Coordinates of C-alpha atoms in Angstrom, one line a residue:
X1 CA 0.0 0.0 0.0
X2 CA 1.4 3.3 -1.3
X3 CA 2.1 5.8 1.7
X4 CA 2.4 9.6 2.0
X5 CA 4.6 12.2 3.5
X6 CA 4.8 16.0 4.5
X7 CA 7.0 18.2 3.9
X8 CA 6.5 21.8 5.2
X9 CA 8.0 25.0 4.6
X10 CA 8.0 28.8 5.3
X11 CA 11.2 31.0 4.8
X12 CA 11.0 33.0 7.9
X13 CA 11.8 32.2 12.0
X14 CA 8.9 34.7 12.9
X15 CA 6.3 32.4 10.6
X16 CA 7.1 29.4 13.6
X17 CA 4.9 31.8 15.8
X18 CA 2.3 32.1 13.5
X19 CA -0.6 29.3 12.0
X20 CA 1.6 28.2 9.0
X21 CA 3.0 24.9 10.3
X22 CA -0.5 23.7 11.7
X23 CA -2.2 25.1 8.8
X24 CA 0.1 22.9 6.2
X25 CA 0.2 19.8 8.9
X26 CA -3.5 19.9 8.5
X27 CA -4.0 20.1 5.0
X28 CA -1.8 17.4 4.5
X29 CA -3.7 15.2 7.4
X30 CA -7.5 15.8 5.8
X31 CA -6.1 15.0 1.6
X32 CA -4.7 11.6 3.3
X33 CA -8.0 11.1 4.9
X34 CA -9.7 11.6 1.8
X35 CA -8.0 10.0 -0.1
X36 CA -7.4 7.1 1.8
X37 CA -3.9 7.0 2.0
X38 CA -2.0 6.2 4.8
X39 CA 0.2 9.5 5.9
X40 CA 3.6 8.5 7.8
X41 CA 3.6 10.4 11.4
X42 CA 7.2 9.2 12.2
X43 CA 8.5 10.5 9.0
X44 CA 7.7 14.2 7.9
X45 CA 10.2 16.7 6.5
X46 CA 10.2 20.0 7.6
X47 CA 12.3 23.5 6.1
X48 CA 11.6 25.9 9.1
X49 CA 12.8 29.1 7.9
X50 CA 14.8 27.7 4.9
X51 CA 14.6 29.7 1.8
X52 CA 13.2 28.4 -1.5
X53 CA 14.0 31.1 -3.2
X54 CA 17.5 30.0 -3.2
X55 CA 17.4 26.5 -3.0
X56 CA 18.7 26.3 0.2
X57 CA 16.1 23.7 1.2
X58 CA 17.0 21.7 -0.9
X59 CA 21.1 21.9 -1.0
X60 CA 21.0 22.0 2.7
X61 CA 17.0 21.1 4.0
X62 CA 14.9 18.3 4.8
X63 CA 13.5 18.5 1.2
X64 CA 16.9 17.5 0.0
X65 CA 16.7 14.6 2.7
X66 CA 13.3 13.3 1.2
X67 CA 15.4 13.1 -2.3
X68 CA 18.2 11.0 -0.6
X69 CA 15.5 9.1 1.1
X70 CA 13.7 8.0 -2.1
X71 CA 17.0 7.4 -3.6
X72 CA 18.0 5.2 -1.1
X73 CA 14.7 3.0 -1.0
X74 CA 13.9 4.3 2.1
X75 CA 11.2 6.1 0.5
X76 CA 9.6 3.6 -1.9
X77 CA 8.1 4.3 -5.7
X78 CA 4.5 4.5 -5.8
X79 CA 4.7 6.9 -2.7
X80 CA 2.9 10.6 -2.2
X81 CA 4.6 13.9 -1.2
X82 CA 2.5 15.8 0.1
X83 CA 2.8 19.6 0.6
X84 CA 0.6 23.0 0.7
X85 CA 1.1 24.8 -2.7
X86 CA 4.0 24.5 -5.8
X87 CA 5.8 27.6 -3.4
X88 CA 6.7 25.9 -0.8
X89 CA 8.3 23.1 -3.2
X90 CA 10.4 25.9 -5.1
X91 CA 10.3 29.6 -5.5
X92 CA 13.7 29.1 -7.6
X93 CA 13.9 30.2 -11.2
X94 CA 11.5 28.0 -13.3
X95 CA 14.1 26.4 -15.3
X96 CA 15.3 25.0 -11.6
X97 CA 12.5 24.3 -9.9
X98 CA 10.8 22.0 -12.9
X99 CA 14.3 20.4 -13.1
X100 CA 13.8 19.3 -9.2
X101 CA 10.1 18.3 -9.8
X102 CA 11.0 15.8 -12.9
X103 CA 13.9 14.5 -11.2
X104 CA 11.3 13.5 -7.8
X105 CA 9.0 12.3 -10.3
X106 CA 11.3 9.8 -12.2
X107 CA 12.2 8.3 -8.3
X108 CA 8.4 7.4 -8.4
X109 CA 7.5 10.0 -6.5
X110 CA 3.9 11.8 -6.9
X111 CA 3.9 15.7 -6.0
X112 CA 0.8 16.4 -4.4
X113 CA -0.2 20.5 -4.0
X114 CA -3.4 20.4 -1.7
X115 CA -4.3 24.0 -2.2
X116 CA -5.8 23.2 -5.7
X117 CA -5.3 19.0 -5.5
X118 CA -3.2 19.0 -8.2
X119 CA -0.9 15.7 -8.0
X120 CA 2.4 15.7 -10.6
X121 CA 2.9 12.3 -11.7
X122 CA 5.7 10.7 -14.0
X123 CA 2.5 9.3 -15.9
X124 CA 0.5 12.8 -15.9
X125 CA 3.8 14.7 -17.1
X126 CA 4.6 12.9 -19.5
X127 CA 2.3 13.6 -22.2
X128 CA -1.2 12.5 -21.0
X129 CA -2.8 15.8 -19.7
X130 CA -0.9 18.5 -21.5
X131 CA -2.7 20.9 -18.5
X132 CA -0.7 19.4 -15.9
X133 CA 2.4 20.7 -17.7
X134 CA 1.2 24.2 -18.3
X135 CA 0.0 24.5 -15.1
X136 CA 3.3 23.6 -13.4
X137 CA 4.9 26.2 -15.7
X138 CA 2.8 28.7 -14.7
X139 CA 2.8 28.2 -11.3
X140 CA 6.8 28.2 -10.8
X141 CA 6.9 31.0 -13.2
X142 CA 4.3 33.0 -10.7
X143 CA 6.5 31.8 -7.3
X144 CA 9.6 32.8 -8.8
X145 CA 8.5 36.1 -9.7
X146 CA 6.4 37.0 -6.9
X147 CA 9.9 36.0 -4.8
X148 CA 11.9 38.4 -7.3
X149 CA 9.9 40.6 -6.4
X150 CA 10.1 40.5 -2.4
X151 CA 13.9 40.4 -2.8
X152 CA 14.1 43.5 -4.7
X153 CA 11.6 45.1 -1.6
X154 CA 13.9 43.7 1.2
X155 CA 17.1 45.1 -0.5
X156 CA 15.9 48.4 -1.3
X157 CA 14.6 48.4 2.6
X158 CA 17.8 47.6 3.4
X159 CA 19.8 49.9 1.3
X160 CA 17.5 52.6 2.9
X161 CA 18.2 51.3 6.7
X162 CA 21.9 51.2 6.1
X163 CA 21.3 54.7 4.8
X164 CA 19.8 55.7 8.1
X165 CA 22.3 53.6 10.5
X166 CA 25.7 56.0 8.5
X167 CA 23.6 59.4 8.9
X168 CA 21.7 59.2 12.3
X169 CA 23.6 55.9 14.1
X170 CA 20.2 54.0 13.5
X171 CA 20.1 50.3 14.9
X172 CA 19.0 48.2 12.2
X173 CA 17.8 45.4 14.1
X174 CA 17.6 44.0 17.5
X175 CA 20.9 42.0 16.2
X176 CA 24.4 43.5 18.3
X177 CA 27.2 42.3 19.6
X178 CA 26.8 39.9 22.6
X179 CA 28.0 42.2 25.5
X180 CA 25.1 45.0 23.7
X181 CA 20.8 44.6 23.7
X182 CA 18.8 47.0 22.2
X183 CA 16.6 48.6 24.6
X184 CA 14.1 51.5 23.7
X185 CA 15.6 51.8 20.4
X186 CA 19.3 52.2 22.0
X187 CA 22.0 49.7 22.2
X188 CA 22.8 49.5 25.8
X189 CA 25.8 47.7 27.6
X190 CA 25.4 44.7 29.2
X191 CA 27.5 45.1 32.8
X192 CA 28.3 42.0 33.6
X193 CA 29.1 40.5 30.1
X194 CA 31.3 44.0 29.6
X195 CA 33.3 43.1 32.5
X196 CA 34.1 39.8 30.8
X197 CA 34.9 41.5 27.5
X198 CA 37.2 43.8 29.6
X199 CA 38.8 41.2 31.3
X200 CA 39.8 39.3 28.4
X201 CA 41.6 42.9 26.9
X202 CA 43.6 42.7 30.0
X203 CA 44.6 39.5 30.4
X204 CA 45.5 39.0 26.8
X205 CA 47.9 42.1 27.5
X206 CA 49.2 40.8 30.6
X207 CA 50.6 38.2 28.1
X208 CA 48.0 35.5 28.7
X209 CA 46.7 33.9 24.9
X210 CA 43.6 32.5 23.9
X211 CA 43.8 28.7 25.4
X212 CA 45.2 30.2 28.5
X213 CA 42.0 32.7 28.9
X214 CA 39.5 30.1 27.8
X215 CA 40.9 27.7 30.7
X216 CA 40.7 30.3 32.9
X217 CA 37.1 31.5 32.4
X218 CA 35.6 27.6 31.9
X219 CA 37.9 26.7 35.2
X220 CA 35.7 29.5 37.0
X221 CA 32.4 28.3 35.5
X222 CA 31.5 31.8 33.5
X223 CA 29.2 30.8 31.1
X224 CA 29.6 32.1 27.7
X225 CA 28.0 34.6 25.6
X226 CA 25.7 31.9 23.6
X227 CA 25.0 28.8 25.9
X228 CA 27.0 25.8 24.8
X229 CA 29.7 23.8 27.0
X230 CA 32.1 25.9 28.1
X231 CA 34.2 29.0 25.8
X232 CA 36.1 28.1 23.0
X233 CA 39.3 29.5 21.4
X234 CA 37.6 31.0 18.6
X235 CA 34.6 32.8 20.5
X236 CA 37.8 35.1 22.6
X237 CA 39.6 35.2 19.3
X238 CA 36.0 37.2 18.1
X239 CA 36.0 39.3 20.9
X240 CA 39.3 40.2 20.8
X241 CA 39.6 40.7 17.2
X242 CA 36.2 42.5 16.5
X243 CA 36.8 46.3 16.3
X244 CA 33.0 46.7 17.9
X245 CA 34.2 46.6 21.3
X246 CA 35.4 50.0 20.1
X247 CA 31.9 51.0 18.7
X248 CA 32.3 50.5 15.4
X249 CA 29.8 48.6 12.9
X250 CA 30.9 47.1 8.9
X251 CA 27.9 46.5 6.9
X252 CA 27.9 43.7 4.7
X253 CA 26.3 41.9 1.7
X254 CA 25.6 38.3 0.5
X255 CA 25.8 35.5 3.3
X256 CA 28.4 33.3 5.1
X257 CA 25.9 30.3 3.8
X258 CA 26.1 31.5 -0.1
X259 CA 29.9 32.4 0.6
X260 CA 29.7 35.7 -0.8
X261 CA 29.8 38.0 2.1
X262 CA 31.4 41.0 1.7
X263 CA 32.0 44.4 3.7
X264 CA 29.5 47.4 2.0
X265 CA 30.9 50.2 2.2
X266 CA 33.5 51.7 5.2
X267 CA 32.7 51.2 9.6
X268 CA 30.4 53.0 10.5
X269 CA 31.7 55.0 13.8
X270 CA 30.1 55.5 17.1
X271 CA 27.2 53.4 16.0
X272 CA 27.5 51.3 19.4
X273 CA 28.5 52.3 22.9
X274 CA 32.1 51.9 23.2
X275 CA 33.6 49.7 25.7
X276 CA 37.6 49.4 24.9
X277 CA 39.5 52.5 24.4
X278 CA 42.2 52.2 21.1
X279 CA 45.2 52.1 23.1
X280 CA 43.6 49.2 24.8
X281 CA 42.4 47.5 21.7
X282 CA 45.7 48.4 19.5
X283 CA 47.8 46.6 22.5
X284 CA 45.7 43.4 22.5
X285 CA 46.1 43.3 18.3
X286 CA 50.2 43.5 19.4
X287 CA 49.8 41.1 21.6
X288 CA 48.1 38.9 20.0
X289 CA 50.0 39.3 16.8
X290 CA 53.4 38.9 18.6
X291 CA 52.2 35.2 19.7
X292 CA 51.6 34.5 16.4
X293 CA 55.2 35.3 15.3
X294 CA 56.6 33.6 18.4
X295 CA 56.5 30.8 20.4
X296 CA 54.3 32.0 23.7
X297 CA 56.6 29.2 25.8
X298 CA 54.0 26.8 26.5
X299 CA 54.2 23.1 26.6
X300 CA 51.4 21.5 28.4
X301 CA 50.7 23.2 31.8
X302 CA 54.0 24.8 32.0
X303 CA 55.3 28.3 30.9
X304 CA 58.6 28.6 29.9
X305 CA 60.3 32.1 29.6
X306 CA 63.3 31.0 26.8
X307 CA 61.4 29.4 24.6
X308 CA 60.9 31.0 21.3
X309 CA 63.7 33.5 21.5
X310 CA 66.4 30.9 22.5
X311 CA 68.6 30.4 18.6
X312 CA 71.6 28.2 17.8
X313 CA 74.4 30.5 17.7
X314 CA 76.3 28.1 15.5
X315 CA 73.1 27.5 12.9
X316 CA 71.2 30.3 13.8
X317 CA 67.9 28.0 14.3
X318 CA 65.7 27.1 17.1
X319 CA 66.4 26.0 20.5
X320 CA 63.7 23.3 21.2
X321 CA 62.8 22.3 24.8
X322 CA 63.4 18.3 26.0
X323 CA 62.8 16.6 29.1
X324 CA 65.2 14.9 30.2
X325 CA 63.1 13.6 33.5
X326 CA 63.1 15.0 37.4
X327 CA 66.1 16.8 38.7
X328 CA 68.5 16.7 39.7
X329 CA 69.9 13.9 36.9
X330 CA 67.7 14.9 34.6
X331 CA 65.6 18.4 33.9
X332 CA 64.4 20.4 31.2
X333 CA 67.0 21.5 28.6
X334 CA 67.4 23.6 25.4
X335 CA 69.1 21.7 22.5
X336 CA 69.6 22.7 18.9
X337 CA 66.9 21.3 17.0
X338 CA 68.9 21.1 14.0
X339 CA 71.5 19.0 15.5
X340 CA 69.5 16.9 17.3
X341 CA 67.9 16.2 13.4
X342 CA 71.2 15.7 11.9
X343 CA 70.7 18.8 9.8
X344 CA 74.2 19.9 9.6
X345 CA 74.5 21.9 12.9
X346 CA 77.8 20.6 15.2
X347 CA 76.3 22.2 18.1
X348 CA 75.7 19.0 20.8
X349 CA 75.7 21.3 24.0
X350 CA 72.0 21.4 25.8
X351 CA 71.5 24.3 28.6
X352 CA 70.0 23.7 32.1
X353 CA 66.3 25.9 31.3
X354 CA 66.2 25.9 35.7
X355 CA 69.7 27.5 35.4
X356 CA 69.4 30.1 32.2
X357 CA 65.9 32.0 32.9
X358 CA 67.0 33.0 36.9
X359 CA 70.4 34.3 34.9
X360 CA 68.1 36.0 32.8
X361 CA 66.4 37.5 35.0
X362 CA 69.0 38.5 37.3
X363 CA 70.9 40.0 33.9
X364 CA 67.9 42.2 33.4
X365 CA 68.3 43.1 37.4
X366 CA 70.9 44.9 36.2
X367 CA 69.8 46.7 33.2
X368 CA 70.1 51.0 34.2
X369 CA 66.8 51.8 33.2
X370 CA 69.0 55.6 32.6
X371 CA 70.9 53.5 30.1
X372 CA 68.2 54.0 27.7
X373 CA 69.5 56.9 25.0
X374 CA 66.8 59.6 24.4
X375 CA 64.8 58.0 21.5
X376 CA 63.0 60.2 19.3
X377 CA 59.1 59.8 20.2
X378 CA 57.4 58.9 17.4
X379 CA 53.8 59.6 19.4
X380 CA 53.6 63.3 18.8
X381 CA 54.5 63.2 15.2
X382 CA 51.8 60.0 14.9
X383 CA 49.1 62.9 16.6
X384 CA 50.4 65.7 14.1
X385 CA 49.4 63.4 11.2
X386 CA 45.9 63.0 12.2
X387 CA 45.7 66.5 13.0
X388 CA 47.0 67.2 9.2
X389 CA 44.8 63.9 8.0
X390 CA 41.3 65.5 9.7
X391 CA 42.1 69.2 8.5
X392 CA 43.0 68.2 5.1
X393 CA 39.6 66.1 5.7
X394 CA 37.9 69.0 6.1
X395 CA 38.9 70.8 3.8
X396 CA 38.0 68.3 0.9
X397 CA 34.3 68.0 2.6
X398 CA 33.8 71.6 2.1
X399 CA 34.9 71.4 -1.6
X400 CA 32.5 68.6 -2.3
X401 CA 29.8 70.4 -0.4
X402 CA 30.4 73.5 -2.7
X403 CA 30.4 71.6 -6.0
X404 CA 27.3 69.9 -4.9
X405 CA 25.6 73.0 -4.3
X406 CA 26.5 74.7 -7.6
X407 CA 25.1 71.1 -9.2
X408 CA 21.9 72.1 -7.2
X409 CA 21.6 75.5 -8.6
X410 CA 19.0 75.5 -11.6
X411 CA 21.1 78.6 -12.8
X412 CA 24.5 76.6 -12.9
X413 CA 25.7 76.8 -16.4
X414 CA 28.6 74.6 -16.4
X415 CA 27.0 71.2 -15.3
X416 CA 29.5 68.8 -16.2
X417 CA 32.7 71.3 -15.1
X418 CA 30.5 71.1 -11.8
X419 CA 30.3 67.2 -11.8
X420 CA 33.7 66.6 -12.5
X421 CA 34.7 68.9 -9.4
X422 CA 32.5 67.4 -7.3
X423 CA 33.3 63.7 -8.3
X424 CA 36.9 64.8 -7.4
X425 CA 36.2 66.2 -4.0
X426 CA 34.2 63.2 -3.3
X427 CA 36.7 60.8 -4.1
X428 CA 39.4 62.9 -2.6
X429 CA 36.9 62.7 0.7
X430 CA 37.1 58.8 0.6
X431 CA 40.7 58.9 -0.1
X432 CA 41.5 61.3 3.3
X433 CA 38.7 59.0 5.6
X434 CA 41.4 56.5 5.0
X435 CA 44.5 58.4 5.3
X436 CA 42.8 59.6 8.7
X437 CA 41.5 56.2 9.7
X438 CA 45.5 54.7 9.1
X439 CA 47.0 57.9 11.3
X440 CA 44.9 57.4 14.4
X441 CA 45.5 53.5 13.6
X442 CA 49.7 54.3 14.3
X443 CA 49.0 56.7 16.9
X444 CA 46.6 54.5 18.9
X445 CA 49.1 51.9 18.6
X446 CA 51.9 54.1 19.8
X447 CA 49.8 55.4 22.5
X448 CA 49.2 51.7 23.6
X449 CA 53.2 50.9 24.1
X450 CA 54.9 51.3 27.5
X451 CA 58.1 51.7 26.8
X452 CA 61.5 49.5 27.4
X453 CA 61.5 51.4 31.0
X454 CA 58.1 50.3 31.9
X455 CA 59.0 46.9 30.6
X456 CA 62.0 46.5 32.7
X457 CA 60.1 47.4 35.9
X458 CA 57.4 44.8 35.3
X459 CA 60.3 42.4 34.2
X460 CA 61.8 43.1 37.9
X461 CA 58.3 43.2 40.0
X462 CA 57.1 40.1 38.6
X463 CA 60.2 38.1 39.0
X464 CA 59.9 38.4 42.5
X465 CA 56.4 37.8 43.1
X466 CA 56.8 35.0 41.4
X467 CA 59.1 33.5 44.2
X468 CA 56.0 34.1 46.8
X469 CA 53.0 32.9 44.8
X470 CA 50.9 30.0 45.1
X471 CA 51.4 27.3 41.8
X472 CA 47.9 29.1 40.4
X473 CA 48.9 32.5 40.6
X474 CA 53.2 31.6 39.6
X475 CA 51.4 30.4 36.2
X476 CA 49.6 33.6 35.3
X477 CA 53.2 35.6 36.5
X478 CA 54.9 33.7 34.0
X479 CA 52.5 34.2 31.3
X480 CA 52.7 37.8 32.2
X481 CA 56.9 37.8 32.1
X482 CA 57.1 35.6 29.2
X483 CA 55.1 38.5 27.1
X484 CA 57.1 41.3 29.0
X485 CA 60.7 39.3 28.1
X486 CA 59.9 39.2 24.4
X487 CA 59.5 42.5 24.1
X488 CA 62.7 43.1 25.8
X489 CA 65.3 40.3 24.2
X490 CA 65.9 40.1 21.3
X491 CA 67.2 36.3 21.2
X492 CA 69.4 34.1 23.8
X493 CA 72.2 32.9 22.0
X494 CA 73.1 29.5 22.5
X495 CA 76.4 28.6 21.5
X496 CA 80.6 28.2 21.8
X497 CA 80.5 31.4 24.2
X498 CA 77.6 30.1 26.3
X499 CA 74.3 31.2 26.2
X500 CA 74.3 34.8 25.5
X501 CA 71.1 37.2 26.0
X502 CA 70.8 39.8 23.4
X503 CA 68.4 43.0 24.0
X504 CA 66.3 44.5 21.4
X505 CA 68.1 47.4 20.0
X506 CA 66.7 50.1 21.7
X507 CA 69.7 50.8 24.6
X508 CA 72.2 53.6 24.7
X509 CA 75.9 52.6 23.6
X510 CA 76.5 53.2 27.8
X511 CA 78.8 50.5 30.0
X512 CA 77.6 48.7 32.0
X513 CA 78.9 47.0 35.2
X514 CA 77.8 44.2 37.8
X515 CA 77.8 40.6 38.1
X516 CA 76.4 39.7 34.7
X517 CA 79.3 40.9 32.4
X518 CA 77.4 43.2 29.4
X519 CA 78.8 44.4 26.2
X520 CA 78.3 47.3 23.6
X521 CA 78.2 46.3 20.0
X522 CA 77.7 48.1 17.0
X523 CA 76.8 47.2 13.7
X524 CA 74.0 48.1 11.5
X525 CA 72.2 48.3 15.2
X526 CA 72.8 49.2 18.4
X527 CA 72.6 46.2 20.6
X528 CA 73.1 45.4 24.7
X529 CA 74.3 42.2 25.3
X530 CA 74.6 39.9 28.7
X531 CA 76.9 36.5 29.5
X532 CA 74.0 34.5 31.0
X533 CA 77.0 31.8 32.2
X534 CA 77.4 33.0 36.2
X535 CA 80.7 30.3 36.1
X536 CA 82.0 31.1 33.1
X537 CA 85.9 31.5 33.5
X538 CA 87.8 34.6 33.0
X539 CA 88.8 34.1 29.7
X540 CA 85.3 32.9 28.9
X541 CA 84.4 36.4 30.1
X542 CA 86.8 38.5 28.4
X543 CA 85.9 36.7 24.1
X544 CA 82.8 37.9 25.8
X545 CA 83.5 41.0 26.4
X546 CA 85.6 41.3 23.3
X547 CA 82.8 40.0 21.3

C-alpha cells in the first residue's frame, strides 16, 4: 500500500509563531484522509525558515533529505509527497525548480499540492494531460516572480536602513554584539558581560593567549555569551579581534551560507557604545600578533620564559625544549633542533632551562633603566598626522559640499565642469577617511606601548612575586613575564661562548657593570648584550666581552 509524506516549509523564524505549520500539517492530514492513504507520522520533513527562493532547502533542507530518502529506498516508488502549494516546493527560477520536480517524479514519486489537488505524476507529465504541464509552468513561473519581487523590496529596505544607520547611528535590528541589547531603540551595555569583555583585553595584555584565557574562564564556570559547553578559542579570538568593542559597525552583503559576504561600504563610527579604548584595543592586536610570530613558551601546563627567542648560535635555528626527566639527573634542557635532526648543525651542547631563565632575570636586574639613549618619540608626530589627516579632511568636505551646491543651482551653467569637481572632492573625501582612519590607527598603537623602562620594571616586579606565589597564581606571573621578556630580548644565544642574552636594540651605547658581564656592539644596530654563564671562567668572560 502506497504511503504519503509532508514536507512543510516557510522562509522566515517569525512564521514558527504564527498558523503556517499547523495550517500545512492539517491540510496534508485531511487530503490523506480523503483520499485514503495512509500518511507516515514518524517520518515528515520539515524546512523551518529555509529559503526556496535560493534552494537552500534543498542543497542543505529536509527536502533534500526526502530526495536522498527515495534514492536510497527508504522512500519507496509509488509513494505521495504531500505539501501546501508549488511555493513551498520551489520559489527558484523556473528552469530550476521544474528540473527538481521531474527529477522526484522519475524516483516514483507523486507531488501532491493540496491547495488546488493537483498531484504531478511521471504518468501525468509525460504527455497524457498536457494541463498538468502548463499549469506547473505557470505556477513556478508565478513563485519565482512574486519571490523576485520581495527580494528586490527587502534590499531596497535595506539599502534605505543602512542609509539611516551612517547618517543618524540608526540600529537596524535588535541583532548587536553579545556584550550590547537594544533597549528603547538604543544599544545599551550589558554590565556584567562587559566586565568579561574587559577582562579578556587585560589578560590577553598581561601576556595571557587565547587557550590560557579560555581555561581560565571555563575553570571558574563563567558561562559564555551563547549557551553551549564551556568557551572556545575561537569565540575570545571574536572578541578580541572584533573592532565593535570599540563601537564601530561594517555593513555587509551576501551571506556566510552563499559564501559571498562582503564588507559594503567603510565602519560605521560611534554606531555602538564603546567599551575598549584604542590604546587598549591596538595593544591586544600587538599582543596577539606577537604570539603569532613567536612561540608563547608553552608546553602543556608549564610556561617557559626562553622558549621561542632561544637560537643556535652556531646554525642560527631554534632552540627546542626536551625533558630529560626529574632533577637533579635529569631536567628540562634547550638543545639545537637542527642538530638533534642531523641537519648539519655541530652544536651538541644542551642548557640547564632551571639554570638560564633565573640568569636571565637576574641580567635584566641589572639593566640601568638611565641606560636607555633619548629615542625620538614617534607619538607626537603620529598625533600631528591625524591632525594634518582631519584638516585636510575638512577641507576636501567643504569642496565637495560647494560643488554639490552649484550642481543644485537651476542657474549653474557649467553642469559637467560642476560634476567633475565634485566627483573629485568626493573621491578625494574617501581617499583622506582613509588616510585619517591609518594615522589614528599608528597613533593609537603608539599610545598603547609602554616603553623598554616600563617593561624592565614589570620584568623586575614580577620576578619576585613569582618566588611568593601559590602554583595558580606563579602560572599567570609567568605568562605575564614571558610576554614582558619578548618585548625586551631580542634572542638568547646558545652557542661556543655560552648562552648569550641579546636585547632588542633600543639601549644607549653606555657601560655597564655588575655581576652579569654586558657588552656594547655596533653594527647596523645598536645592541646590549649579557653572558647569562654565572661560572664562566675569566677568559670565557673576556671573548665575551671582546665580542
Amino acid at each position: 500500500m502506497p504511503k504519503a509524506y509532508s514536507y512543510l516549509r516557510f522562509s522566515t523564524p517569525e512564521q514558527s509563531s504564527g498558523d503556517s505549520t499547523r495550517r500545512q500539517s492539517t491540510a496534508a492530514i485531511e487530503w490523506c484522509k480523503r483520499k485514503g492513504i495512509e500518511l507516515d507520522q514518524a517520518l515528515s520533513f520539515r524546512d523551518l525558515g529555509r529559503s526556496g527562493f535560493t534552494g537552500a532547502n534543498f542543497r542543505e533542507g529536509a527536502l533534500g533529505a526526502f530526495f536522498d530518502a527515495a534514492e536510497a529506498g527508504i522512500v519507496e516508488k509509488g509513494s505521495y509527497l504531500v505539501i501546501e502549494a508549488l511555493d513551498r516546493f520551489s520559489r527558484e527560477n523556473p528552469m530550476a525548480a521544474a528540473d527538481r520536480l521531474f527529477r522526484l517524479v522519475r524516483l516514483g514519486i507523486t507531488l501532491v499540492t493540496t491547495d488546488d489537488g493537483q498531484e504531478y505524476s511521471a504518468e501525468r507529465l509525460s504527455g497524457t494531460d498536457p494541463s498538468a504541464m502548463l499549469l506547473l509552468v505557470v505556477k513556478m513561473t508565478q513563485a519565482h516572480l512574486e519571490s523576485v519581487r520581495k527580494s528586490e523590496l527587502v534590499g531596497k529596505a535595506w539599502r534605505q536602513k543602512k542609509a539611516l544607520a551612517r547618517t543618524e547611528q540608526r540600529p537596524l535590528t535588535p541583532r548587536c554584539p553579545e556584550w550590547l541589547e537594544l533597549r528603547d531603540g538604543r544599544f545599551v551595555e550589558r554590565p556584567e558581560r562587559v566586565a568579561i569583555v574587559r577582562r579578556v583585553f587585560q589578560e590577553t595584555n598581561d601576556g595571557a593567549g587565547r587557550r590560557e584565557i579560555v581555561r581560565r574562564l571555563n575553570a571558574e564556570g563563567i558561562p559564555p555569551f551563547r549557551g553551549g559547553k564551556g568557551w572556545h578559542t575561537s569565540s575570545v579570538a571574536k572578541v578580541i579581534q572584533g573592532r565593535a568593542v570599540l563601537g564601530e559597525y561594517q555593513p555587509h552583503t551576501g551571506t556566510h551560507r552563499a559564501r559571498n559576504r562582503k564588507p559594503d561600504g567603510d565602519p560605521i563610527l560611534d554606531f555602538y557604545p564603546s567599551i575598549i579604548d584604542e590604546v587598549t584595543y591596538s595593544r591586544a592586536q600587538e599582543a596577539t600578533q606577537g604570539r603569532r610570530q613567536r612561540s608563547a613558551g608553552r608546553k602543556g601546563n608549564a610556561v617557559h620564559l626562553l622558549q621561542g627567542i632561544a637560537r643556535c648560535a652556531s646554525c642560527e635555528g631554534a632552540m627546542h625544549l626536551r625533558n630529560h626527566g626529574a632533577p637533579p639527573k635529569g631536567g628540562i634542557y634547550l638543545v639545537c633542533s637542527s642538530h638533534e635532526r642531523q641537519a648539519g648543525c655541530d652544536n651538541a651542547r644542551r642548557w640547564r632551562v632551571d639554570r638560564l631563565e633565573p640568569s636571565l632575570l637576574t641580567a635584566l636586574g641589572f639593566v640601568d633603566a638611565q641606560a636607555f639613549s633619548p629615542l625620538d618619540d614617534a607619538t607626537p608626530v603620529a598625533v600631528e598626522r591625524v591632525t594634518v589627516a582631519r584638516v585636510k579632511l575638512e577641507a576636501a568636505n567643504t569642496r565637495r559640499k560647494r560643488w554639490g551646491d552649484v550642481l543644485d543651482d537651476p542657474d549653474s551653467v557649467d553642469d559637467d565642469e560642476a560634476k567633475a569637481r565634485y566627483s573629485a572632492a568626493a573621491a578625494e573625501v574617501k581617499a583622506l577617511k582613509k588616510e585619517l582612519k591609518a594615522a589614528e590607527t599608528e597613533a593609537a598603537r603608539l599610545a598603547a606601548d609602554p616603553g623598554m623602562i616600563a617593561r624592565l620594571t614589570d620584568a623586575a616586579t614580577l620576578s619576585r612575586q613569582i618566588e611568593e606565589a601559590d602554583a595558580e597564581a606563579r602560572r599567570a606571573l609567568r605568562i605575564r613575564l614571558s610576554g614582558i621578556l619578548r618585548e625586551l630580548v631580542e634572542r638568547v644565544e646558545c652557542g661556543e661562548l655560552g648562552a648569550v642574552m641579546v636585547l632588542k636594540p633600543r639601549l644607549g651605547p653606555r657601560r655597564l657593570e655588575g655581576v652579569a658581564p654586558f657588552t656594547f656592539r655596533r653594527d647596523d644596530r645598536a645592541v646590549w648584550s649579557a653572558l647569562l654563564e654565572a661560572d664562566a671562567d675569566e677568559a670565557t668572560q673576556d671573548a665575551f666581552l671582546g665580542w
